[in-house]
Amino acid sequence: VILRNILLGMLAGRPMSGYDLSKLFERFLEHLWSARHSQIYPLLADLVEDGLIRQSGSGPRGRKIYEITDAGLAELRAWLTETEPGRTVRDEATLRSSLLWLLEPAQARDYLDREVAYHDAQLAHYRQLAASSTTTTAAERAMRVAVEAGLRHEQAMSEWARWASDQLATAG
Amino acid sequence: VILRNILLGMLAGRPMSGYDLSKLFERFLEHLWSARHSQIYPLLADLVEDGLIRQSGSGPRGRKIYEITDAGLAELRAWLTETEPGRTVRDEATLRSSLLWLLEPAQARDYLDREVAYHDAQLAHYRQLAASSTTTTAAERAMRVAVEAGLRHEQAMSEWARWASDQLATAG
DNA sequence: GCCTCCATGTAATTGGTTACATGATTCT
DNA sequence: AGAATCATGTAACCAATTACATGGAGGC
């Protein structure tokens, strides 16, 4: 039900095809959520059947463009205001770090150093997004706010990985 | 295959029952992963069948205590060193924030204020855990490291939500 | 005796990934 | 002509949540 509503939200931004939606996930949302085309296409069919989106056009190679309906917009707004977001964040890499005591200290330090590098790279990516994004429309300002969340998260995790590496150095 | 290895890792720390494992998830790892008892018990049976853990004791009310085997420890170490962690973090609440432009500014502010309250509560929880946790064994120190990750994440997200709410106030 | 928590399990359903399958268009 | 990319869909499998189901032990 989450992905369903996220798709609705993306189509509220602008009409798109299933292919576009799947590319958007790949390119911009990979770190926050993932969705394969095999999950997206059936969901779009469901949304059409429920009257929340409709096919508004087509293109070459059987491309189908969908737009959100008034009913879809209403349902999306209700979801955003009337339901609580799920609070379980899944983060395998950080979870693994709680098992590093099983490895040789050198191996554990290697792992944490890779974490630092990863989070620093993500941080740079978000900084660039934040710097290059315009904030003229309401949708763009909201997107900027989401980018800021990623930025601060990566910053905190980078600092944490450094701290954890230091802990190993002083304890082991 | 992730949860399977995480369970192995927890049993590497000390022998435990399925109930203990499920409580451990609730108390220390809720922010990084979730696992219900209905998923844990069948996995424990699989691990026994594969020879990676064995039942080492029992207690009142049919309590079964499991310990890791040498084969289990080897498999766990191989997983930690030879496979890359998945990088897709799932975070519904942050994803939702990119759709707040669909709401009235007052509603969006409400959403973000609830985010502040939630993250502050979590932060207090982790601070208390961090203060009360012992760090005598290697496994306990590693758990402390995972708690620190949660603590820093919640701190960053609380500050972010405040910042985002302010942004809306000054822009809208 | 009653309530709460401890403790384990199974069944049904939903959500998500990987693999299978096909074909059109564009670029070189 | 051949390769890459665009574009859509289905099937099989694995992972995870929710609901169902049961019962013992300890505190009051």
mmCIF file of C-alpha atoms (C1' of nucleotides) in Angstrom:
data_model
loop_
_atom_site.group_PDB
_atom_site.id
_atom_site.type_symbol
_atom_site.label_atom_id
_atom_site.label_comp_id
_atom_site.label_asym_id
_atom_site.label_seq_id
_atom_site.Cartn_x
_atom_site.Cartn_y
_atom_site.Cartn_z
ATOM 1 C CA VAL A 1 0.000 0.000 0.000
ATOM 2 C CA ILE A 2 3.031 2.248 0.401
ATOM 3 C CA LEU A 3 4.393 1.827 -3.109
ATOM 4 C CA ARG A 4 0.892 2.219 -4.472
ATOM 5 C CA ASN A 5 0.605 5.642 -2.855
ATOM 6 C CA ILE A 6 4.113 6.685 -3.797
ATOM 7 C CA LEU A 7 3.288 5.930 -7.430
ATOM 8 C CA LEU A 8 0.150 8.026 -7.091
ATOM 9 C CA GLY A 9 2.260 10.829 -5.652
ATOM 10 C CA MET A 10 4.734 10.691 -8.502
ATOM 11 C CA LEU A 11 1.936 10.814 -11.049
ATOM 12 C CA ALA A 12 0.477 13.776 -9.168
ATOM 13 C CA GLY A 13 3.696 15.579 -10.038
ATOM 14 C CA ARG A 14 3.390 14.887 -13.748
ATOM 15 C CA PRO A 15 1.886 12.222 -16.056
ATOM 16 C CA MET A 16 4.325 9.390 -16.706
ATOM 17 C CA SER A 17 4.667 5.834 -17.994
ATOM 18 C CA GLY A 18 5.508 2.785 -15.919
ATOM 19 C CA TYR A 19 8.917 2.823 -17.507
ATOM 20 C CA ASP A 20 9.487 6.406 -16.390
ATOM 21 C CA LEU A 21 8.429 5.533 -12.856
ATOM 22 C CA SER A 22 10.802 2.599 -12.705
ATOM 23 C CA LYS A 23 13.694 4.729 -14.005
ATOM 24 C CA LEU A 24 12.885 7.424 -11.452
ATOM 25 C CA PHE A 25 13.221 4.865 -8.674
ATOM 26 C CA GLU A 26 16.487 3.566 -10.093
ATOM 27 C CA ARG A 27 18.083 6.939 -10.524
ATOM 28 C CA PHE A 28 16.831 9.096 -7.680
ATOM 29 C CA LEU A 29 15.191 6.973 -5.016
ATOM 30 C CA GLU A 30 17.360 3.862 -4.962
ATOM 31 C CA HIS A 31 18.684 4.616 -1.473
ATOM 32 C CA LEU A 32 15.257 5.437 -0.010
ATOM 33 C CA TRP A 33 13.074 2.765 -1.553
ATOM 34 C CA SER A 34 13.358 0.345 -4.431
ATOM 35 C CA ALA A 35 10.762 -0.804 -6.927
ATOM 36 C CA ARG A 36 11.275 -3.041 -9.985
ATOM 37 C CA HIS A 37 9.197 -2.722 -13.091
ATOM 38 C CA SER A 38 7.690 -6.133 -12.364
ATOM 39 C CA GLN A 39 6.075 -4.652 -9.291
ATOM 40 C CA ILE A 40 5.139 -1.328 -10.868
ATOM 41 C CA TYR A 41 3.238 -2.515 -13.944
ATOM 42 C CA PRO A 42 0.715 -4.688 -12.095
ATOM 43 C CA LEU A 43 0.185 -1.896 -9.539
ATOM 44 C CA LEU A 44 -0.568 0.594 -12.322
ATOM 45 C CA ALA A 45 -3.171 -1.804 -13.690
ATOM 46 C CA ASP A 46 -4.732 -2.012 -10.208
ATOM 47 C CA LEU A 47 -4.765 1.779 -9.876
ATOM 48 C CA VAL A 48 -6.513 2.120 -13.241
ATOM 49 C CA GLU A 49 -9.089 -0.462 -12.245
ATOM 50 C CA ASP A 50 -9.707 1.419 -8.986
ATOM 51 C CA GLY A 51 -10.154 4.677 -10.904
ATOM 52 C CA LEU A 52 -7.264 6.430 -9.165
ATOM 53 C CA ILE A 53 -5.286 6.959 -12.366
ATOM 54 C CA ARG A 54 -6.190 6.844 -16.046
ATOM 55 C CA GLN A 55 -4.235 6.372 -19.240
ATOM 56 C CA SER A 56 -3.900 9.826 -20.710
ATOM 57 C CA GLY A 57 -1.802 9.068 -23.770
ATOM 58 C CA SER A 58 0.550 6.707 -25.480
ATOM 59 C CA GLY A 59 3.862 6.696 -27.290
ATOM 60 C CA PRO A 60 6.140 4.539 -29.417
ATOM 61 C CA ARG A 61 6.734 0.888 -28.488
ATOM 62 C CA GLY A 62 3.427 0.562 -26.692
ATOM 63 C CA ARG A 63 4.329 3.267 -24.197
ATOM 64 C CA LYS A 64 1.404 4.134 -21.935
ATOM 65 C CA ILE A 65 1.218 7.441 -20.145
ATOM 66 C CA TYR A 66 -0.865 7.682 -16.976
ATOM 67 C CA GLU A 67 -2.271 10.667 -15.121
ATOM 68 C CA ILE A 68 -3.820 10.880 -11.680
ATOM 69 C CA THR A 69 -7.584 11.335 -11.346
ATOM 70 C CA ASP A 70 -9.451 13.476 -8.829
ATOM 71 C CA ALA A 71 -10.313 10.323 -6.906
ATOM 72 C CA GLY A 72 -6.618 9.393 -6.885
ATOM 73 C CA LEU A 73 -5.619 12.792 -5.587
ATOM 74 C CA ALA A 74 -8.238 12.568 -2.850
ATOM 75 C CA GLU A 75 -7.051 9.116 -1.799
ATOM 76 C CA LEU A 76 -3.434 10.244 -1.790
ATOM 77 C CA ARG A 77 -4.220 13.261 0.381
ATOM 78 C CA ALA A 78 -6.193 11.065 2.765
ATOM 79 C CA TRP A 79 -3.260 8.661 3.011
ATOM 80 C CA LEU A 80 -0.857 11.470 3.799
ATOM 81 C CA THR A 81 -3.014 13.087 6.444
ATOM 82 C CA GLU A 82 -4.958 10.238 8.004
ATOM 83 C CA THR A 83 -2.463 7.400 8.285
ATOM 84 C CA GLU A 84 0.713 7.202 10.305
ATOM 85 C CA PRO A 85 3.892 6.410 8.403
ATOM 86 C CA GLY A 86 5.526 3.055 9.095
ATOM 87 C CA ARG A 87 8.458 3.574 11.400
ATOM 88 C CA THR A 88 10.592 0.559 10.622
ATOM 89 C CA VAL A 89 13.637 1.671 8.703
ATOM 90 C CA ARG A 90 15.604 -1.167 7.112
ATOM 91 C CA ASP A 91 19.339 -0.666 6.934
ATOM 92 C CA GLU A 92 21.348 -3.809 6.371
ATOM 93 C CA ALA A 93 24.789 -2.187 6.375
ATOM 94 C CA THR A 94 24.358 -0.598 9.790
ATOM 95 C CA LEU A 95 22.760 -3.747 11.137
ATOM 96 C CA ARG A 96 25.810 -5.724 10.053
ATOM 97 C CA SER A 97 28.038 -3.405 12.018
ATOM 98 C CA SER A 98 26.662 -4.838 15.253
ATOM 99 C CA LEU A 99 28.298 -8.155 14.303
ATOM 100 C CA LEU A 100 31.762 -6.822 13.575
ATOM 101 C CA TRP A 101 33.124 -8.076 16.876
ATOM 102 C CA LEU A 102 33.143 -11.532 15.233
ATOM 103 C CA LEU A 103 35.889 -10.474 12.823
ATOM 104 C CA GLU A 104 39.548 -9.686 13.213
ATOM 105 C CA PRO A 105 39.926 -6.013 14.241
ATOM 106 C CA ALA A 106 41.602 -5.267 10.900
ATOM 107 C CA GLN A 107 38.659 -6.716 8.967
ATOM 108 C CA ALA A 108 36.176 -4.801 11.102
ATOM 109 C CA ARG A 109 38.084 -1.574 10.530
ATOM 110 C CA ASP A 110 38.053 -2.250 6.781
ATOM 111 C CA TYR A 111 34.301 -2.658 6.881
ATOM 112 C CA LEU A 112 33.792 0.610 8.750
ATOM 113 C CA ASP A 113 36.177 2.453 6.462
ATOM 114 C CA ARG A 114 34.078 1.326 3.505
ATOM 115 C CA GLU A 115 31.041 2.637 5.363
ATOM 116 C CA VAL A 116 32.680 6.023 5.828
ATOM 117 C CA ALA A 117 33.547 6.136 2.122
ATOM 118 C CA TYR A 118 30.047 5.149 1.088
ATOM 119 C CA HIS A 119 28.290 7.676 3.298
ATOM 120 C CA ASP A 120 30.705 10.429 2.285
ATOM 121 C CA ALA A 121 29.986 9.703 -1.370
ATOM 122 C CA GLN A 122 26.246 9.805 -0.740
ATOM 123 C CA LEU A 123 26.683 13.010 1.221
ATOM 124 C CA ALA A 124 28.498 14.632 -1.690
ATOM 125 C CA HIS A 125 25.693 13.485 -3.982
ATOM 126 C CA TYR A 126 23.037 15.078 -1.783
ATOM 127 C CA ARG A 127 25.039 18.274 -1.351
ATOM 128 C CA GLN A 128 25.166 18.581 -5.100
ATOM 129 C CA LEU A 129 21.449 17.943 -5.422
ATOM 130 C CA ALA A 130 20.743 20.521 -2.724
ATOM 131 C CA ALA A 131 22.932 23.113 -4.413
ATOM 132 C CA SER A 132 21.533 22.569 -7.890
ATOM 133 C CA SER A 133 17.848 22.321 -7.031
ATOM 134 C CA THR A 134 15.532 25.222 -7.638
ATOM 135 C CA THR A 135 12.942 26.111 -5.000
ATOM 136 C CA THR A 136 10.371 28.078 -6.913
ATOM 137 C CA THR A 137 7.296 25.806 -6.936
ATOM 138 C CA ALA A 138 5.772 24.049 -3.917
ATOM 139 C CA ALA A 139 6.725 20.656 -5.369
ATOM 140 C CA GLU A 140 10.354 21.728 -5.771
ATOM 141 C CA ARG A 141 10.544 23.072 -2.237
ATOM 142 C CA ALA A 142 9.140 19.772 -0.920
ATOM 143 C CA MET A 143 11.697 17.821 -2.921
ATOM 144 C CA ARG A 144 14.428 20.027 -1.488
ATOM 145 C CA VAL A 145 13.198 19.165 2.006
ATOM 146 C CA ALA A 146 13.473 15.441 1.245
ATOM 147 C CA VAL A 147 16.981 15.930 -0.094
ATOM 148 C CA GLU A 148 17.906 17.702 3.126
ATOM 149 C CA ALA A 149 16.774 14.629 5.068
ATOM 150 C CA GLY A 150 19.086 12.422 3.008
ATOM 151 C CA LEU A 151 21.908 14.883 3.452
ATOM 152 C CA ARG A 152 21.596 15.002 7.219
ATOM 153 C CA HIS A 153 21.196 11.233 7.470
ATOM 154 C CA GLU A 154 24.358 10.578 5.467
ATOM 155 C CA GLN A 155 26.253 13.162 7.465
ATOM 156 C CA ALA A 156 25.219 11.524 10.739
ATOM 157 C CA MET A 157 26.052 8.018 9.472
ATOM 158 C CA SER A 158 29.442 9.107 8.154
ATOM 159 C CA GLU A 159 30.308 10.595 11.532
ATOM 160 C CA TRP A 160 28.989 7.502 13.253
ATOM 161 C CA ALA A 161 31.146 5.163 11.157
ATOM 162 C CA ARG A 162 34.222 7.239 11.986
ATOM 163 C CA TRP A 163 33.310 7.129 15.659
ATOM 164 C CA ALA A 164 32.757 3.361 15.506
ATOM 165 C CA SER A 165 36.115 2.856 13.828
ATOM 166 C CA ASP A 166 37.771 4.867 16.600
ATOM 167 C CA GLN A 167 35.979 2.780 19.224
ATOM 168 C CA LEU A 168 37.525 -0.345 17.719
ATOM 169 C CA ALA A 169 40.930 1.261 17.688
ATOM 170 C CA THR A 170 40.833 2.206 21.377
ATOM 171 C CA ALA A 171 39.041 -0.908 22.678
ATOM 172 C CA GLY A 172 40.701 -3.613 20.605
ATOM 173 C CA VAL B 1 19.047 -14.599 3.985
ATOM 174 C CA ILE B 2 19.773 -11.407 5.901
ATOM 175 C CA LEU B 3 17.635 -12.165 8.925
ATOM 176 C CA ARG B 4 18.990 -15.701 8.958
ATOM 177 C CA ASN B 5 22.520 -14.362 9.325
ATOM 178 C CA ILE B 6 21.534 -11.738 11.856
ATOM 179 C CA LEU B 7 20.006 -14.454 14.037
ATOM 180 C CA LEU B 8 23.209 -16.467 13.714
ATOM 181 C CA GLY B 9 25.148 -13.392 14.789
ATOM 182 C CA MET B 10 23.003 -12.802 17.833
ATOM 183 C CA LEU B 11 23.397 -16.420 18.903
ATOM 184 C CA ALA B 12 27.136 -16.048 18.430
ATOM 185 C CA GLY B 13 26.961 -13.456 21.203
ATOM 186 C CA ARG B 14 25.274 -15.780 23.640
ATOM 187 C CA PRO B 15 22.901 -18.747 23.568
ATOM 188 C CA MET B 16 19.307 -17.601 23.512
ATOM 189 C CA SER B 17 15.725 -18.633 22.867
ATOM 190 C CA GLY B 18 13.552 -17.444 19.987
ATOM 191 C CA TYR B 19 11.655 -15.318 22.472
ATOM 192 C CA ASP B 20 14.876 -13.629 23.588
ATOM 193 C CA LEU B 21 15.798 -12.925 19.973
ATOM 194 C CA SER B 22 12.458 -11.354 19.241
ATOM 195 C CA LYS B 23 12.699 -9.155 22.366
ATOM 196 C CA LEU B 24 16.208 -8.117 21.385
ATOM 197 C CA PHE B 25 14.908 -6.912 18.045
ATOM 198 C CA GLU B 26 12.178 -4.944 19.754
ATOM 199 C CA ARG B 27 14.470 -3.261 22.219
ATOM 200 C CA PHE B 28 17.733 -2.615 20.393
ATOM 201 C CA LEU B 29 17.251 -3.040 16.676
ATOM 202 C CA GLU B 30 13.782 -1.680 15.988
ATOM 203 C CA HIS B 31 15.191 1.229 13.968
ATOM 204 C CA LEU B 32 17.436 -0.945 11.780
ATOM 205 C CA TRP B 33 15.307 -3.991 11.102
ATOM 206 C CA SER B 34 12.189 -5.648 12.376
ATOM 207 C CA ALA B 35 11.476 -9.294 12.930
ATOM 208 C CA ARG B 36 8.343 -10.844 14.406
ATOM 209 C CA HIS B 37 8.404 -14.064 16.338
ATOM 210 C CA SER B 38 6.411 -15.692 13.524
ATOM 211 C CA GLN B 39 9.382 -15.210 11.243
ATOM 212 C CA ILE B 40 12.036 -16.094 13.811
ATOM 213 C CA TYR B 41 10.765 -19.480 15.015
ATOM 214 C CA PRO B 42 10.620 -21.120 11.566
ATOM 215 C CA LEU B 43 14.073 -19.732 10.718
ATOM 216 C CA LEU B 44 15.514 -21.227 13.893
ATOM 217 C CA ALA B 45 14.147 -24.622 12.854
ATOM 218 C CA ASP B 46 15.822 -24.201 9.439
ATOM 219 C CA LEU B 47 19.134 -23.258 11.039
ATOM 220 C CA VAL B 48 19.025 -26.344 13.257
ATOM 221 C CA GLU B 49 18.307 -28.536 10.252
ATOM 222 C CA ASP B 50 21.266 -27.002 8.407
ATOM 223 C CA GLY B 51 23.529 -27.661 11.386
ATOM 224 C CA LEU B 52 24.361 -23.991 11.926
ATOM 225 C CA ILE B 53 22.846 -23.870 15.405
ATOM 226 C CA ARG B 54 21.834 -26.518 17.929
ATOM 227 C CA GLN B 55 19.492 -26.607 20.911
ATOM 228 C CA SER B 56 21.721 -26.387 23.947
ATOM 229 C CA GLY B 57 19.146 -26.320 26.707
ATOM 230 C CA SER B 58 15.589 -25.662 27.765
ATOM 231 C CA GLY B 59 13.619 -23.765 30.359
ATOM 232 C CA PRO B 60 10.158 -23.325 31.814
ATOM 233 C CA ARG B 61 7.125 -23.054 29.492
ATOM 234 C CA GLY B 62 8.779 -25.012 26.739
ATOM 235 C CA ARG B 63 11.587 -22.489 26.391
ATOM 236 C CA LYS B 64 14.300 -23.688 23.978
ATOM 237 C CA ILE B 65 17.802 -22.299 24.134
ATOM 238 C CA TYR B 66 19.956 -22.394 21.004
ATOM 239 C CA GLU B 67 23.701 -22.010 20.540
ATOM 240 C CA ILE B 68 25.723 -21.475 17.385
ATOM 241 C CA THR B 69 27.854 -24.330 15.987
ATOM 242 C CA ASP B 70 31.314 -24.099 14.427
ATOM 243 C CA ALA B 71 29.737 -24.467 10.998
ATOM 244 C CA GLY B 72 27.373 -21.606 11.824
ATOM 245 C CA LEU B 73 30.214 -19.359 12.931
ATOM 246 C CA ALA B 74 32.125 -20.109 9.723
ATOM 247 C CA GLU B 75 29.115 -19.321 7.553
ATOM 248 C CA LEU B 76 28.471 -16.101 9.430
ATOM 249 C CA ARG B 77 32.072 -14.909 9.054
ATOM 250 C CA ALA B 78 31.983 -15.726 5.351
ATOM 251 C CA TRP B 79 28.793 -13.699 4.957
ATOM 252 C CA LEU B 80 30.279 -10.693 6.741
ATOM 253 C CA THR B 81 33.527 -10.645 4.804
ATOM 254 C CA GLU B 82 32.624 -12.013 1.390
ATOM 255 C CA THR B 83 29.288 -10.385 0.575
ATOM 256 C CA GLU B 84 28.501 -6.707 0.123
ATOM 257 C CA PRO B 85 25.693 -5.270 2.251
ATOM 258 C CA GLY B 86 22.532 -4.189 0.443
ATOM 259 C CA ARG B 87 22.435 -0.422 0.214
ATOM 260 C CA THR B 88 18.726 0.098 -0.239
ATOM 261 C CA VAL B 89 17.439 1.722 2.916
ATOM 262 C CA ARG B 90 13.671 1.766 3.275
ATOM 263 C CA ASP B 91 12.305 4.837 5.010
ATOM 264 C CA GLU B 92 8.636 5.507 4.478
ATOM 265 C CA ALA B 93 8.384 8.648 6.589
ATOM 266 C CA THR B 94 11.116 10.434 4.646
ATOM 267 C CA LEU B 95 9.686 9.297 1.330
ATOM 268 C CA ARG B 96 6.358 10.750 2.355
ATOM 269 C CA SER B 97 7.896 14.114 3.088
ATOM 270 C CA SER B 98 8.592 14.533 -0.636
ATOM 271 C CA LEU B 99 4.831 14.528 -1.209
ATOM 272 C CA LEU B 100 3.942 17.188 1.351
ATOM 273 C CA TRP B 101 3.551 19.785 -1.384
ATOM 274 C CA LEU B 102 0.174 18.155 -2.101
ATOM 275 C CA LEU B 103 -1.198 19.302 1.246
ATOM 276 C CA GLU B 104 -2.225 22.627 2.708
ATOM 277 C CA PRO B 105 0.784 24.266 4.387
ATOM 278 C CA ALA B 106 -0.891 23.852 7.785
ATOM 279 C CA GLN B 107 -1.331 20.115 7.208
ATOM 280 C CA ALA B 108 2.252 19.749 6.049
ATOM 281 C CA ARG B 109 3.408 21.552 9.171
ATOM 282 C CA ASP B 110 1.313 19.165 11.282
ATOM 283 C CA TYR B 111 2.981 16.217 9.620
ATOM 284 C CA LEU B 112 6.444 17.583 10.308
ATOM 285 C CA ASP B 113 5.582 18.447 13.899
ATOM 286 C CA ARG B 114 4.566 14.839 14.445
ATOM 287 C CA GLU B 115 7.910 13.836 12.950
ATOM 288 C CA VAL B 116 9.722 16.028 15.473
ATOM 289 C CA ALA B 117 7.779 14.491 18.350
ATOM 290 C CA TYR B 118 8.426 10.956 17.145
ATOM 291 C CA HIS B 119 12.145 11.395 16.614
ATOM 292 C CA ASP B 120 12.560 13.176 19.948
ATOM 293 C CA ALA B 121 10.858 10.296 21.731
ATOM 294 C CA GLN B 122 13.089 7.787 19.951
ATOM 295 C CA LEU B 123 16.128 9.862 20.753
ATOM 296 C CA ALA B 124 15.291 9.843 24.455
ATOM 297 C CA HIS B 125 14.836 6.084 24.261
ATOM 298 C CA TYR B 126 18.240 5.512 22.680
ATOM 299 C CA ARG B 127 19.955 7.934 25.044
ATOM 300 C CA GLN B 128 18.625 5.907 27.939
ATOM 301 C CA LEU B 129 19.733 2.651 26.317
ATOM 302 C CA ALA B 130 23.181 4.083 25.692
ATOM 303 C CA ALA B 131 23.479 5.227 29.298
ATOM 304 C CA SER B 132 22.274 1.976 30.837
ATOM 305 C CA SER B 133 24.073 -0.506 28.595
ATOM 306 C CA THR B 134 27.094 -2.366 29.842
ATOM 307 C CA THR B 135 30.129 -2.631 27.588
ATOM 308 C CA THR B 136 32.064 -5.455 29.147
ATOM 309 C CA THR B 137 31.976 -8.161 26.466
ATOM 310 C CA ALA B 138 32.805 -7.675 22.791
ATOM 311 C CA ALA B 139 29.209 -8.451 21.825
ATOM 312 C CA GLU B 140 27.885 -5.816 24.230
ATOM 313 C CA ARG B 141 30.253 -3.208 22.873
ATOM 314 C CA ALA B 142 29.053 -4.029 19.354
ATOM 315 C CA MET B 143 25.418 -3.646 20.435
ATOM 316 C CA ARG B 144 26.345 -0.292 21.916
ATOM 317 C CA VAL B 145 27.701 0.699 18.508
ATOM 318 C CA ALA B 146 24.369 -0.145 16.866
ATOM 319 C CA VAL B 147 22.511 1.882 19.499
ATOM 320 C CA GLU B 148 24.808 4.809 18.780
ATOM 321 C CA ALA B 149 23.799 4.620 15.113
ATOM 322 C CA GLY B 150 20.138 4.838 16.097
ATOM 323 C CA LEU B 151 20.849 7.700 18.469
ATOM 324 C CA ARG B 152 22.652 9.746 15.846
ATOM 325 C CA HIS B 153 20.034 8.973 13.207
ATOM 326 C CA GLU B 154 17.181 10.123 15.443
ATOM 327 C CA GLN B 155 19.050 13.240 16.441
ATOM 328 C CA ALA B 156 19.656 14.142 12.794
ATOM 329 C CA MET B 157 16.038 13.436 11.809
ATOM 330 C CA SER B 158 14.644 15.439 14.723
ATOM 331 C CA GLU B 159 16.756 18.436 13.711
ATOM 332 C CA TRP B 160 15.765 17.928 10.095
ATOM 333 C CA ALA B 161 12.037 17.925 10.885
ATOM 334 C CA ARG B 162 12.389 21.144 12.888
ATOM 335 C CA TRP B 163 14.303 22.720 10.035
ATOM 336 C CA ALA B 164 11.691 21.544 7.515
ATOM 337 C CA SER B 165 8.839 22.936 9.599
ATOM 338 C CA ASP B 166 10.640 26.295 9.785
ATOM 339 C CA GLN B 167 11.143 26.248 6.032
ATOM 340 C CA LEU B 168 7.404 25.888 5.519
ATOM 341 C CA ALA B 169 6.703 28.675 8.004
ATOM 342 C CA THR B 170 8.982 31.162 6.280
ATOM 343 C CA ALA B 171 8.125 30.117 2.693
ATOM 344 C CA GLY B 172 4.399 29.620 3.018
ATOM 345 C "C1'" DG C 1 -9.034 -17.166 40.622
ATOM 346 C "C1'" DC C 2 -7.536 -13.819 37.475
ATOM 347 C "C1'" DC C 3 -4.341 -11.168 34.967
ATOM 348 C "C1'" DT C 4 -0.007 -10.446 32.812
ATOM 349 C "C1'" DC C 5 3.827 -11.896 30.731
ATOM 350 C "C1'" DC C 6 6.516 -15.687 28.963
ATOM 351 C "C1'" DA C 7 6.918 -18.848 25.249
ATOM 352 C "C1'" DT C 8 6.139 -21.334 21.012
ATOM 353 C "C1'" DG C 9 4.222 -22.353 16.934
ATOM 354 C "C1'" DT C 10 1.144 -22.301 12.180
ATOM 355 C "C1'" DA C 11 -1.764 -20.218 8.394
ATOM 356 C "C1'" DA C 12 -3.132 -16.805 5.281
ATOM 357 C "C1'" DT C 13 -1.970 -12.916 2.932
ATOM 358 C "C1'" DT C 14 0.700 -9.179 1.155
ATOM 359 C "C1'" DG C 15 4.952 -7.229 -0.517
ATOM 360 C "C1'" DG C 16 9.132 -7.637 -3.153
ATOM 361 C "C1'" DT C 17 12.876 -9.887 -6.079
ATOM 362 C "C1'" DT C 18 14.524 -12.695 -9.722
ATOM 363 C "C1'" DA C 19 13.798 -14.888 -13.824
ATOM 364 C "C1'" DC C 20 11.224 -15.539 -18.005
ATOM 365 C "C1'" DA C 21 9.347 -13.601 -22.281
ATOM 366 C "C1'" DT C 22 8.524 -10.502 -26.073
ATOM 367 C "C1'" DG C 23 8.892 -6.913 -29.271
ATOM 368 C "C1'" DA C 24 9.649 -1.912 -31.200
ATOM 369 C "C1'" DT C 25 12.737 2.056 -32.014
ATOM 370 C "C1'" DT C 26 16.905 4.389 -32.328
ATOM 371 C "C1'" DC C 27 21.750 4.807 -32.960
ATOM 372 C "C1'" DT C 28 26.032 3.528 -35.180
ATOM 373 C "C1'" DA D 1 22.974 -5.356 -39.871
ATOM 374 C "C1'" DG D 2 23.675 -5.351 -35.107
ATOM 375 C "C1'" DA D 3 23.594 -3.417 -30.536
ATOM 376 C "C1'" DA D 4 21.637 -0.735 -27.054
ATOM 377 C "C1'" DT D 5 17.797 1.049 -25.087
ATOM 378 C "C1'" DC D 6 12.924 1.644 -24.659
ATOM 379 C "C1'" DA D 7 8.793 -0.538 -23.198
ATOM 380 C "C1'" DT D 8 5.544 -3.822 -21.267
ATOM 381 C "C1'" DG D 9 4.084 -7.706 -19.155
ATOM 382 C "C1'" DT D 10 3.829 -12.640 -16.412
ATOM 383 C "C1'" DA D 11 5.475 -16.429 -13.335
ATOM 384 C "C1'" DA D 12 7.917 -18.423 -9.672
ATOM 385 C "C1'" DC D 13 9.898 -17.754 -5.647
ATOM 386 C "C1'" DC D 14 11.339 -15.636 -1.312
ATOM 387 C "C1'" DA D 15 10.563 -12.365 2.583
ATOM 388 C "C1'" DA D 16 7.632 -10.231 5.906
ATOM 389 C "C1'" DT D 17 3.242 -9.000 8.285
ATOM 390 C "C1'" DT D 18 -1.028 -10.098 10.381
ATOM 391 C "C1'" DA D 19 -4.000 -13.154 12.375
ATOM 392 C "C1'" DC D 20 -4.948 -17.469 14.527
ATOM 393 C "C1'" DA D 21 -4.006 -20.679 18.262
ATOM 394 C "C1'" DT D 22 -2.340 -22.645 22.520
ATOM 395 C "C1'" DG D 23 -0.627 -23.121 27.010
ATOM 396 C "C1'" DG D 24 2.563 -22.570 31.322
ATOM 397 C "C1'" DA D 25 4.494 -19.734 35.204
ATOM 398 C "C1'" DG D 26 4.443 -16.060 38.358
ATOM 399 C "C1'" DG D 27 2.398 -12.171 40.806
ATOM 400 C "C1'" DC D 28 -1.525 -10.320 43.335
#
